[in-house]
PDB file of C-alpha atoms in Angstrom:
ATOM      1  CA  UNK A  76     -50.550  10.735 205.198  1.00  0.00           C
ATOM      2  CA  UNK A  77     -53.246  11.730 207.614  1.00  0.00           C
ATOM      3  CA  UNK A  78     -54.470  10.143 210.798  1.00  0.00           C
ATOM      4  CA  UNK A  79     -54.700   6.349 210.707  1.00  0.00           C
ATOM      5  CA  UNK A  80     -52.544   6.057 207.583  1.00  0.00           C
ATOM      6  CA  UNK A  81     -55.215   7.597 205.332  1.00  0.00           C
ATOM      7  CA  UNK A  82     -54.348  10.258 202.818  1.00  0.00           C
ATOM      8  CA  UNK A  83     -55.423  13.745 203.789  1.00  0.00           C
ATOM      9  CA  UNK A  84     -58.569  14.430 201.794  1.00  0.00           C
ATOM     10  CA  UNK A  85     -59.351  17.861 200.478  1.00  0.00           C
ATOM     11  CA  UNK A  86     -62.367  18.867 198.456  1.00  0.00           C
ATOM     12  CA  UNK A  87     -61.322  20.003 195.004  1.00  0.00           C
ATOM     13  CA  UNK A  88     -62.325  23.562 194.221  1.00  0.00           C
ATOM     14  CA  UNK A  89     -62.896  25.087 190.784  1.00  0.00           C
ATOM     15  CA  UNK A  90     -59.235  26.040 190.437  1.00  0.00           C
ATOM     16  CA  UNK A  91     -58.180  22.434 191.106  1.00  0.00           C
ATOM     17  CA  UNK A  92     -60.646  21.181 188.518  1.00  0.00           C
ATOM     18  CA  UNK A  93     -59.282  23.588 185.932  1.00  0.00           C
ATOM     19  CA  UNK A  94     -55.692  22.652 186.727  1.00  0.00           C
ATOM     20  CA  UNK A  95     -56.613  19.042 185.946  1.00  0.00           C
ATOM     21  CA  UNK A  96     -58.584  20.169 182.912  1.00  0.00           C
ATOM     22  CA  UNK A  97     -55.540  22.030 181.552  1.00  0.00           C
ATOM     23  CA  UNK A  98     -53.415  18.900 181.971  1.00  0.00           C
ATOM     24  CA  UNK A  99     -56.051  16.749 180.282  1.00  0.00           C
ATOM     25  CA  UNK A 100     -56.578  19.285 177.500  1.00  0.00           C
ATOM     26  CA  UNK A 101     -52.884  19.256 176.649  1.00  0.00           C
ATOM     27  CA  UNK A 102     -53.279  15.557 175.823  1.00  0.00           C
ATOM     28  CA  UNK A 103     -55.998  16.475 173.306  1.00  0.00           C
ATOM     29  CA  UNK A 104     -54.054  19.328 171.694  1.00  0.00           C
ATOM     30  CA  UNK A 105     -55.440  18.585 168.251  1.00  0.00           C
ATOM     31  CA  UNK A 106     -58.940  19.236 169.604  1.00  0.00           C
ATOM     32  CA  UNK A 107     -60.885  22.454 169.471  1.00  0.00           C
ATOM     33  CA  UNK A 108     -60.551  23.282 173.170  1.00  0.00           C
ATOM     34  CA  UNK A 109     -62.750  22.766 176.192  1.00  0.00           C
ATOM     35  CA  UNK A 110     -66.407  23.566 176.698  1.00  0.00           C
ATOM     36  CA  UNK A 111     -67.354  24.120 180.313  1.00  0.00           C
ATOM     37  CA  UNK A 112     -70.765  22.759 181.366  1.00  0.00           C
ATOM     38  CA  UNK A 113     -71.936  24.364 184.612  1.00  0.00           C
ATOM     39  CA  UNK A 114     -74.957  23.177 186.578  1.00  0.00           C
ATOM     40  CA  UNK A 115     -76.295  25.175 189.490  1.00  0.00           C
ATOM     41  CA  UNK A 116     -78.414  24.520 192.557  1.00  0.00           C
ATOM     42  CA  UNK A 117     -80.481  21.361 192.895  1.00  0.00           C
ATOM     43  CA  UNK A 118     -79.307  19.908 189.592  1.00  0.00           C
ATOM     44  CA  UNK A 119     -77.380  17.296 191.564  1.00  0.00           C
ATOM     45  CA  UNK A 120     -80.866  15.910 192.336  1.00  0.00           C
ATOM     46  CA  UNK A 121     -81.752  15.225 188.703  1.00  0.00           C
ATOM     47  CA  UNK A 122     -83.426  11.878 188.276  1.00  0.00           C
ATOM     48  CA  UNK A 123     -85.172  12.028 191.643  1.00  0.00           C
ATOM     49  CA  UNK A 124     -86.339  15.647 191.991  1.00  0.00           C
ATOM     50  CA  UNK A 125     -89.739  16.199 190.390  1.00  0.00           C
ATOM     51  CA  UNK A 126     -89.233  13.651 187.589  1.00  0.00           C
ATOM     52  CA  UNK A 127     -92.557  14.712 186.059  1.00  0.00           C
ATOM     53  CA  UNK A 128     -90.897  18.089 185.284  1.00  0.00           C
ATOM     54  CA  UNK A 129     -87.211  17.257 184.918  1.00  0.00           C
ATOM     55  CA  UNK A 130     -87.335  13.645 183.726  1.00  0.00           C
ATOM     56  CA  UNK A 131     -85.459  10.657 185.071  1.00  0.00           C
ATOM     57  CA  UNK A 132     -82.003  11.394 183.664  1.00  0.00           C
ATOM     58  CA  UNK A 133     -79.410  11.922 186.375  1.00  0.00           C
ATOM     59  CA  UNK A 134     -76.680  14.551 186.482  1.00  0.00           C
ATOM     60  CA  UNK A 135     -74.225  11.803 185.485  1.00  0.00           C
ATOM     61  CA  UNK A 136     -76.419  11.100 182.430  1.00  0.00           C
ATOM     62  CA  UNK A 137     -76.392  14.798 181.507  1.00  0.00           C
ATOM     63  CA  UNK A 138     -72.616  14.967 181.889  1.00  0.00           C
ATOM     64  CA  UNK A 139     -72.172  11.882 179.691  1.00  0.00           C
ATOM     65  CA  UNK A 140     -74.501  13.350 177.061  1.00  0.00           C
ATOM     66  CA  UNK A 141     -72.496  16.590 177.077  1.00  0.00           C
ATOM     67  CA  UNK A 142     -69.163  14.754 176.877  1.00  0.00           C
ATOM     68  CA  UNK A 143     -70.390  12.690 173.909  1.00  0.00           C
ATOM     69  CA  UNK A 144     -71.691  15.780 172.117  1.00  0.00           C
ATOM     70  CA  UNK A 145     -68.415  17.589 172.721  1.00  0.00           C
ATOM     71  CA  UNK A 146     -66.380  14.644 171.481  1.00  0.00           C
ATOM     72  CA  UNK A 147     -68.427  14.517 168.262  1.00  0.00           C
ATOM     73  CA  UNK A 148     -67.305  18.083 167.559  1.00  0.00           C
ATOM     74  CA  UNK A 149     -63.695  17.700 168.737  1.00  0.00           C
ATOM     75  CA  UNK A 150     -64.130  19.418 172.110  1.00  0.00           C
ATOM     76  CA  UNK A 151     -63.189  18.284 175.573  1.00  0.00           C
ATOM     77  CA  UNK A 152     -66.006  18.873 178.070  1.00  0.00           C
ATOM     78  CA  UNK A 153     -65.510  19.758 181.737  1.00  0.00           C
ATOM     79  CA  UNK A 154     -68.586  19.536 183.974  1.00  0.00           C
ATOM     80  CA  UNK A 155     -69.041  21.363 187.276  1.00  0.00           C
ATOM     81  CA  UNK A 156     -72.086  21.363 189.552  1.00  0.00           C
ATOM     82  CA  UNK A 157     -72.506  23.402 192.707  1.00  0.00           C
ATOM     83  CA  UNK A 158     -75.314  24.570 194.926  1.00  0.00           C
ATOM     84  CA  UNK A 159     -73.178  27.574 195.927  1.00  0.00           C
ATOM     85  CA  UNK A 160     -73.183  30.782 193.915  1.00  0.00           C
ATOM     86  CA  UNK A 161     -69.588  31.666 194.837  1.00  0.00           C
ATOM     87  CA  UNK A 162     -68.296  28.365 193.453  1.00  0.00           C
ATOM     88  CA  UNK A 163     -70.165  29.015 190.206  1.00  0.00           C
ATOM     89  CA  UNK A 164     -68.645  32.502 190.012  1.00  0.00           C
ATOM     90  CA  UNK A 165     -65.120  31.188 190.611  1.00  0.00           C
ATOM     91  CA  UNK A 166     -65.669  28.517 187.966  1.00  0.00           C
ATOM     92  CA  UNK A 167     -66.806  31.078 185.385  1.00  0.00           C
ATOM     93  CA  UNK A 168     -63.860  33.357 186.208  1.00  0.00           C
ATOM     94  CA  UNK A 169     -61.377  30.475 185.814  1.00  0.00           C
ATOM     95  CA  UNK A 170     -62.895  29.623 182.426  1.00  0.00           C
ATOM     96  CA  UNK A 171     -61.128  32.604 180.858  1.00  0.00           C
ATOM     97  CA  UNK A 172     -57.868  30.681 180.796  1.00  0.00           C
ATOM     98  CA  UNK A 173     -59.205  27.188 180.202  1.00  0.00           C
ATOM     99  CA  UNK A 174     -62.370  27.124 178.102  1.00  0.00           C
ATOM    100  CA  UNK A 175     -63.579  28.279 174.711  1.00  0.00           C
ATOM    101  CA  UNK A 176     -67.291  28.297 175.578  1.00  0.00           C
ATOM    102  CA  UNK A 177     -69.756  27.784 178.418  1.00  0.00           C
ATOM    103  CA  UNK A 178     -73.028  25.889 178.747  1.00  0.00           C
ATOM    104  CA  UNK A 179     -74.821  27.077 181.881  1.00  0.00           C
ATOM    105  CA  UNK A 180     -77.914  25.839 183.666  1.00  0.00           C
ATOM    106  CA  UNK A 181     -77.866  28.153 186.657  1.00  0.00           C
ATOM    107  CA  UNK A 182     -81.125  26.766 188.023  1.00  0.00           C
ATOM    108  CA  UNK A 183     -82.861  29.226 190.330  1.00  0.00           C
ATOM    109  CA  UNK A 184     -79.848  31.585 190.228  1.00  0.00           C
ATOM    110  CA  UNK A 185     -80.973  32.432 186.676  1.00  0.00           C
ATOM    111  CA  UNK A 186     -83.752  34.551 188.134  1.00  0.00           C
ATOM    112  CA  UNK A 187     -81.824  36.155 190.988  1.00  0.00           C
ATOM    113  CA  UNK A 188     -78.106  36.508 190.287  1.00  0.00           C
ATOM    114  CA  UNK A 189     -76.724  39.729 188.918  1.00  0.00           C
ATOM    115  CA  UNK A 190     -73.308  38.404 189.991  1.00  0.00           C
ATOM    116  CA  UNK A 191     -73.505  35.444 187.577  1.00  0.00           C
ATOM    117  CA  UNK A 192     -74.644  37.789 184.815  1.00  0.00           C
ATOM    118  CA  UNK A 193     -71.673  40.076 185.456  1.00  0.00           C
ATOM    119  CA  UNK A 194     -69.241  37.129 185.536  1.00  0.00           C
ATOM    120  CA  UNK A 195     -70.493  35.855 182.167  1.00  0.00           C
ATOM    121  CA  UNK A 196     -70.158  39.328 180.678  1.00  0.00           C
ATOM    122  CA  UNK A 197     -66.659  39.732 182.111  1.00  0.00           C
ATOM    123  CA  UNK A 198     -65.171  36.504 180.746  1.00  0.00           C
ATOM    124  CA  UNK A 199     -66.320  37.298 177.193  1.00  0.00           C
ATOM    125  CA  UNK A 200     -66.772  33.664 176.163  1.00  0.00           C
ATOM    126  CA  UNK A 201     -69.762  32.497 174.150  1.00  0.00           C
ATOM    127  CA  UNK A 202     -72.253  31.082 176.632  1.00  0.00           C
ATOM    128  CA  UNK A 203     -75.484  29.180 176.155  1.00  0.00           C
ATOM    129  CA  UNK A 204     -78.129  29.302 178.876  1.00  0.00           C
ATOM    130  CA  UNK A 205     -79.958  25.977 179.229  1.00  0.00           C
ATOM    131  CA  UNK A 206     -83.107  25.033 181.140  1.00  0.00           C
ATOM    132  CA  UNK A 207     -84.522  21.522 181.098  1.00  0.00           C
ATOM    133  CA  UNK A 208     -88.099  22.761 181.466  1.00  0.00           C
ATOM    134  CA  UNK A 209     -89.798  25.559 179.566  1.00  0.00           C
ATOM    135  CA  UNK A 210     -89.469  28.244 182.227  1.00  0.00           C
ATOM    136  CA  UNK A 211     -91.984  30.413 180.353  1.00  0.00           C
ATOM    137  CA  UNK A 212     -94.718  27.854 181.037  1.00  0.00           C
ATOM    138  CA  UNK A 213     -93.973  27.861 184.747  1.00  0.00           C
ATOM    139  CA  UNK A 214     -94.395  30.332 187.611  1.00  0.00           C
ATOM    140  CA  UNK A 215     -94.162  34.014 186.732  1.00  0.00           C
ATOM    141  CA  UNK A 216     -90.976  34.517 188.796  1.00  0.00           C
ATOM    142  CA  UNK A 217     -89.176  32.050 186.483  1.00  0.00           C
ATOM    143  CA  UNK A 218     -89.941  34.079 183.363  1.00  0.00           C
ATOM    144  CA  UNK A 219     -87.127  36.592 183.869  1.00  0.00           C
ATOM    145  CA  UNK A 220     -83.483  35.688 183.349  1.00  0.00           C
ATOM    146  CA  UNK A 221     -80.616  37.934 184.364  1.00  0.00           C
ATOM    147  CA  UNK A 222     -78.334  35.739 182.234  1.00  0.00           C
ATOM    148  CA  UNK A 223     -80.070  35.731 178.838  1.00  0.00           C
ATOM    149  CA  UNK A 224     -78.912  39.224 177.793  1.00  0.00           C
ATOM    150  CA  UNK A 225     -75.247  38.192 178.061  1.00  0.00           C
ATOM    151  CA  UNK A 226     -75.620  34.712 176.524  1.00  0.00           C
ATOM    152  CA  UNK A 227     -75.179  33.923 172.844  1.00  0.00           C
ATOM    153  CA  UNK A 228     -78.207  31.602 172.911  1.00  0.00           C
ATOM    154  CA  UNK A 229     -80.901  30.306 175.252  1.00  0.00           C
ATOM    155  CA  UNK A 230     -82.380  26.803 175.090  1.00  0.00           C
ATOM    156  CA  UNK A 231     -85.458  26.041 177.204  1.00  0.00           C
ATOM    157  CA  UNK A 232     -87.875  23.160 177.364  1.00  0.00           C
ATOM    158  CA  UNK A 233     -85.866  20.607 175.368  1.00  0.00           C
ATOM    159  CA  UNK A 234     -85.231  18.404 178.379  1.00  0.00           C
ATOM    160  CA  UNK A 235     -81.690  17.200 178.933  1.00  0.00           C
ATOM    161  CA  UNK A 236     -81.304  17.151 175.133  1.00  0.00           C
ATOM    162  CA  UNK A 237     -80.894  20.929 175.500  1.00  0.00           C
ATOM    163  CA  UNK A 238     -77.319  20.352 176.674  1.00  0.00           C
ATOM    164  CA  UNK A 239     -76.478  18.599 173.393  1.00  0.00           C
ATOM    165  CA  UNK A 240     -78.174  21.380 171.435  1.00  0.00           C
ATOM    166  CA  UNK A 241     -76.097  23.936 173.341  1.00  0.00           C
ATOM    167  CA  UNK A 242     -72.854  22.153 172.482  1.00  0.00           C
ATOM    168  CA  UNK A 243     -73.958  21.769 168.849  1.00  0.00           C
ATOM    169  CA  UNK A 244     -74.573  25.527 168.767  1.00  0.00           C
ATOM    170  CA  UNK A 245     -71.166  26.319 170.278  1.00  0.00           C
ATOM    171  CA  UNK A 246     -69.528  24.008 167.741  1.00  0.00           C
ATOM    172  CA  UNK A 247     -71.073  26.120 164.975  1.00  0.00           C
ATOM    173  CA  UNK A 248     -69.983  29.490 166.351  1.00  0.00           C
ATOM    174  CA  UNK A 249     -66.517  28.593 167.608  1.00  0.00           C
TER     175      UNK A 249
END
């Protein structure tokens, strides 16, 4: 117990999440494994950030959509969102032991992060890059992705439905 009789709180890191995921996955042993859905910077603001571009669905809505799609195909789905590149890297690295595929919306890191590209290549899991908007209809700097060359598929412009499409795709190739 901490000060004032309260439990000591500690923010769960990616390793903690995957420890829990492993425990939960063992309950669903008959399933096909776990798909990791990773959302990068600013995606925690879905539903309020530029709804004319990103729609009104919240991150919780996206996570529920992904979980439902995974369940339809016999997969568990673990969702992680972070605004910090290092957390995303650690999450991808940990996926080697705990996931069978990755759905990744890296947000702005898509256009800047060689580190995320290298992490995806290193874990050798099928990954699907997802973007809610059609990045090719937006600013020029959003047209290049460091991640696409190491992803099995790329889905852009399908709104949050793109997450379901990504899981449907992984279900076909896994």
